PDB file of C-alpha atoms in Angstrom:
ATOM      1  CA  UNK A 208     -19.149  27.339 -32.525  1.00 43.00           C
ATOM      2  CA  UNK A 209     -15.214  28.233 -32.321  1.00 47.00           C
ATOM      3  CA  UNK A 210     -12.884  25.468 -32.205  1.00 51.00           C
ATOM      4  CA  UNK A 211     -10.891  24.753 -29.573  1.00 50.00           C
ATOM      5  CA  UNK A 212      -7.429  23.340 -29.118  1.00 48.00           C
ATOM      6  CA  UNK A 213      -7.305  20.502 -26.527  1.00 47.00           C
ATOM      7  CA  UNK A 214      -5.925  20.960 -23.471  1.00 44.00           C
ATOM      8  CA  UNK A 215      -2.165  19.796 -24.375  1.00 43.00           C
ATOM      9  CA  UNK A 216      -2.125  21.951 -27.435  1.00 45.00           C
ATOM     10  CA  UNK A 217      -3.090  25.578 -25.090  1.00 47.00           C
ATOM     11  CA  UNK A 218       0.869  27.087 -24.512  1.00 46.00           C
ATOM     12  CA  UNK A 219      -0.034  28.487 -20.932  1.00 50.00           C
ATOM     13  CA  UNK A 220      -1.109  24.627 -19.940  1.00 42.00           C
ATOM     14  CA  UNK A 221       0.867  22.434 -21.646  1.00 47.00           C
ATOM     15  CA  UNK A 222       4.791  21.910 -21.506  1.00 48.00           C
ATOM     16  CA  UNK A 223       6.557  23.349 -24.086  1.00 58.00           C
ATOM     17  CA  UNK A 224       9.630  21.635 -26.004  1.00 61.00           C
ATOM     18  CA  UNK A 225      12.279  24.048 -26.952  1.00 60.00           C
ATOM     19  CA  UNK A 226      13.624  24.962 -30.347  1.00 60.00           C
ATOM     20  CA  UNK A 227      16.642  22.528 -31.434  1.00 60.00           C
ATOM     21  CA  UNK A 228      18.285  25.162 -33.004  1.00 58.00           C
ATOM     22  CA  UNK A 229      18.035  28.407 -30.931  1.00 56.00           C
ATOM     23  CA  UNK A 230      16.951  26.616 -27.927  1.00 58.00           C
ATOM     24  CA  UNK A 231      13.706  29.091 -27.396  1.00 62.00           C
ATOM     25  CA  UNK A 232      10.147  27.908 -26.922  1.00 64.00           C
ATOM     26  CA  UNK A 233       8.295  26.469 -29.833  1.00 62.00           C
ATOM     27  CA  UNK A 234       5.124  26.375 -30.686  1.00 62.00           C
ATOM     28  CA  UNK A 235       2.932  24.256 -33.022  1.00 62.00           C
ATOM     29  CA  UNK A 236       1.413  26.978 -35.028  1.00 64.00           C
ATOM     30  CA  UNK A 237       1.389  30.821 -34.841  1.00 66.00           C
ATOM     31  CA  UNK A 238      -2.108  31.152 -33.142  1.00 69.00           C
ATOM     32  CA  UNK A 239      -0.433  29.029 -29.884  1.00 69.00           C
ATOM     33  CA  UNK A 240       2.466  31.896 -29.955  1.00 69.00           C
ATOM     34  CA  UNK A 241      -0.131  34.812 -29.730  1.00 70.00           C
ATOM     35  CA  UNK A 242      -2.173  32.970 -27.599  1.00 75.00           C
ATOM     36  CA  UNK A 243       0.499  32.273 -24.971  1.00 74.00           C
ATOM     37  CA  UNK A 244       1.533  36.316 -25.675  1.00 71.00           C
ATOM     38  CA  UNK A 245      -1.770  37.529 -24.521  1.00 74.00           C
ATOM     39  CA  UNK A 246      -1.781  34.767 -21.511  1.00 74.00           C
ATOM     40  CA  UNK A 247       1.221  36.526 -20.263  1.00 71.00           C
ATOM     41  CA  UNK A 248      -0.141  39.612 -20.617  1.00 69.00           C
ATOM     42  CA  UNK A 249      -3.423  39.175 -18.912  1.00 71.00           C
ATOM     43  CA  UNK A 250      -0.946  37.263 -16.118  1.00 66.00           C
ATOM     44  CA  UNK A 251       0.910  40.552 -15.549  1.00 65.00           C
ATOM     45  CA  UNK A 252      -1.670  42.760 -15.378  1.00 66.00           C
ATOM     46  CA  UNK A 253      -2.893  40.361 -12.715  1.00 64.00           C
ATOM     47  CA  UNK A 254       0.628  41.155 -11.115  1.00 60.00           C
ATOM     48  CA  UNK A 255       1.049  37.359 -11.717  1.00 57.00           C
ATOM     49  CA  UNK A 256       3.818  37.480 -13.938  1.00 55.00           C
ATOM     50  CA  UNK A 257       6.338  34.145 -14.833  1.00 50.00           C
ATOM     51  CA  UNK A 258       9.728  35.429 -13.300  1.00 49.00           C
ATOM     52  CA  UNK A 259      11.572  32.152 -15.534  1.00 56.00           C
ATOM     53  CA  UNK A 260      11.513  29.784 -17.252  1.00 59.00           C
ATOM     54  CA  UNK A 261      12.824  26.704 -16.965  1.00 60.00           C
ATOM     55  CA  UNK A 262      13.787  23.098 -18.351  1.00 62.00           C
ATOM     56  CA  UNK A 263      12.638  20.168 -16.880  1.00 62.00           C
ATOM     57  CA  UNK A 264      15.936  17.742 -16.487  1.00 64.00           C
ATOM     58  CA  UNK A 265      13.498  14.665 -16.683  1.00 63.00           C
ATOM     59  CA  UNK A 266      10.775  15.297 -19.117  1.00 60.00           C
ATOM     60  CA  UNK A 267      12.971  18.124 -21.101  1.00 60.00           C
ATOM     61  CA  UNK A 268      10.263  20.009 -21.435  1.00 61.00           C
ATOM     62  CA  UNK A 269      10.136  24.142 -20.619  1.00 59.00           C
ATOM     63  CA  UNK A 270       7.957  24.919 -17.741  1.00 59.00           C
ATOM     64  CA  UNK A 271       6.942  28.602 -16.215  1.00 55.00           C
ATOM     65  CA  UNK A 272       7.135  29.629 -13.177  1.00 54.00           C
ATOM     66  CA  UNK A 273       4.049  32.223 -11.462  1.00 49.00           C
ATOM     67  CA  UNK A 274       6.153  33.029  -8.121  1.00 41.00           C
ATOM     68  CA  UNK A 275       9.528  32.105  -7.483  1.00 38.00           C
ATOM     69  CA  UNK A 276       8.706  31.403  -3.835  1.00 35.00           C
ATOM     70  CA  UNK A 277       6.654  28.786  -4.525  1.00 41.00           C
ATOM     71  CA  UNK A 278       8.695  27.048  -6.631  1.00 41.00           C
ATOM     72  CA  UNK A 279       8.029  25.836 -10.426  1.00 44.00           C
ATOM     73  CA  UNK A 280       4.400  23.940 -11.030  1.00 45.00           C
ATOM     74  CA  UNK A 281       5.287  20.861 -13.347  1.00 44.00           C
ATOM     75  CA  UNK A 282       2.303  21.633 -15.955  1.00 42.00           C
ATOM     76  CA  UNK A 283       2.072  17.762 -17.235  1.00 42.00           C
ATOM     77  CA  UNK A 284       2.339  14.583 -15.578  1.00 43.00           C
ATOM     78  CA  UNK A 285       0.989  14.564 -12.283  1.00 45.00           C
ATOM     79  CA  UNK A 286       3.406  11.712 -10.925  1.00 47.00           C
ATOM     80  CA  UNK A 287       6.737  13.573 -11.857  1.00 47.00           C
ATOM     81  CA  UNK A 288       8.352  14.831  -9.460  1.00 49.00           C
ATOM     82  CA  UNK A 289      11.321  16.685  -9.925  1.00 49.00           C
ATOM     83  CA  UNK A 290      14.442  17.894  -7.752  1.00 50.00           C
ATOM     84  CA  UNK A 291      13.201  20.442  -5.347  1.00 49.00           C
ATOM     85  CA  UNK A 292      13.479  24.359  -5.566  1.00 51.00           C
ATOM     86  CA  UNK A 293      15.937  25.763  -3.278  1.00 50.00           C
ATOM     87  CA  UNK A 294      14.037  26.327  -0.054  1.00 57.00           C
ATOM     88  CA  UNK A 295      14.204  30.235   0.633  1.00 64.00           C
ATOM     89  CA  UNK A 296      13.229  31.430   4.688  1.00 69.00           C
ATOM     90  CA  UNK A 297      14.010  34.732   6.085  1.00 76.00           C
ATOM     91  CA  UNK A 298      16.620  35.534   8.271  1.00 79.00           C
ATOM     92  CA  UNK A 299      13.936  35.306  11.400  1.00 81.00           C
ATOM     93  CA  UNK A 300      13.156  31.934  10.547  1.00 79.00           C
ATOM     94  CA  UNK A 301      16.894  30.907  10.247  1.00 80.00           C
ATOM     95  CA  UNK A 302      17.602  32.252  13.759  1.00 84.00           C
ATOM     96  CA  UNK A 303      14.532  30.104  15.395  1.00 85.00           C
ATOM     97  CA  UNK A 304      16.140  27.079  13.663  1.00 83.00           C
ATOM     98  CA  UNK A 305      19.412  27.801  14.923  1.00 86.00           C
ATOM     99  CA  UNK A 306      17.844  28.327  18.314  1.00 87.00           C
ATOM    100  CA  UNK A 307      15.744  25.277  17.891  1.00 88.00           C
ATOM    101  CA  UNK A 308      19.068  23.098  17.086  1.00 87.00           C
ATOM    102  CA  UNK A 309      21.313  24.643  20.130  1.00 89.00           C
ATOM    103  CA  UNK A 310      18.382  23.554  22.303  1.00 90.00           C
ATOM    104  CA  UNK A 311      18.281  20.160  20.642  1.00 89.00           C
ATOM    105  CA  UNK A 312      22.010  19.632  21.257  1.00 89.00           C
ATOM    106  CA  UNK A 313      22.277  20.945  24.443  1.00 91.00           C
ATOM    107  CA  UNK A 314      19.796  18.018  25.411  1.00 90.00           C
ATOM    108  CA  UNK A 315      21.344  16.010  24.024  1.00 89.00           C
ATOM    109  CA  UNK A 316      24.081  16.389  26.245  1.00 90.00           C
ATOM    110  CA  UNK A 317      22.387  16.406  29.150  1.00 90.00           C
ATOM    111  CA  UNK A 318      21.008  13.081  28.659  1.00 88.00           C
ATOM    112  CA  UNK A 319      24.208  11.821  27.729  1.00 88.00           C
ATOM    113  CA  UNK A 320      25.869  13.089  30.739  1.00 89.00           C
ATOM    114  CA  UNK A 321      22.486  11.920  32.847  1.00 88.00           C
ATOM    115  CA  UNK A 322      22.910   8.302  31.641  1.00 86.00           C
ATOM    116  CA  UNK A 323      26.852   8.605  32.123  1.00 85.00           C
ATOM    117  CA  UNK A 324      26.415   9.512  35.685  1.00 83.00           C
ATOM    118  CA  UNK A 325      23.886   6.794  36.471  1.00 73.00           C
ATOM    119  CA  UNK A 326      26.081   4.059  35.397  1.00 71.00           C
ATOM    120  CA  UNK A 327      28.965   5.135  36.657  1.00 64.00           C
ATOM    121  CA  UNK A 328      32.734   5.664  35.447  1.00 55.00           C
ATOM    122  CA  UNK A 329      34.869   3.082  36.555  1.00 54.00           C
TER     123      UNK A 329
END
C-alpha cells in the first residue's frame, strides 16, 4: 500500500509559500516538485494549462490560475475572499451596457421632467 501525502502536502492542491530568497515556489521535499511537474503536464495536455501565478495579498501564499477568464481559484480556506479579478466582457457586451445606461438616463429624465411639470414652476 503506497503512502500518500495528505491533502495540504499535494503541490497542485495546496497553496504554496514562496522561496524567501529567490521568491520562487517551494516545496517541502523533491517528490512534491516532480509531482506538481507532472500535474502541469498532464494539465496541458488537457489544454488546461495555469497561464500565472500569483500571490495571495492576504494569506501570502502562491496560487495558480487554470483560465484567466475565470479568475484565480483560492486553493485553501474556503472563507477568504480576496479582491476581485478584473472583470473582462467583449466589446458587444460593453455596447449593450452603454445602451442599457443611455436608456436608464434618458428615463430618468423623463420622470424628472414628468414630476416637474405636474407641480408646476412658479
Amino acid at each position: 500500500m503506497s503512502r500518500r501525502h495528505p491533502r495540504e502536502h499535494r503541490p497542485h492542491v495546496a497553496a504554496l509559500p514562496d522561496c524567501e530568497d529567490t521568491g520562487k515556489m517551494s516545496f517541502t521535499c523533491q517528490r512534491d516538485a516532480v509531482r506538481f511537474i507532472r500535474y502541469l503536464r498532464h494539465r496541458s495536455k488537457r489544454g488546461i494549462v495555469p497561464l500565472r501565478a500569483y500571490r495571495c495579498p492576504l494569506c501570502r501564499y502562491w496560487h495558480m490560475t487554470s483560465q484567466e477568464l475565470r479568475g484565480p481559484r483560492h486553493l485553501h480556506r474556503a472563507g477568504h475572499q480576496p479582491s476581485a479579478p478584473p472583470y473582462k466582457i467583449t466589446l458587444r457586451q460593453a455596447r449593450e451596457l452603454v445602451d442599457q445606461l443611455d436608456r436608464s438616463r434618458q428615463l430618468l429624465t423623463d420622470v424628472i421632467l414628468s414630476l416637474t411639470a405636474d407641480h408646476g414652476a412658479p
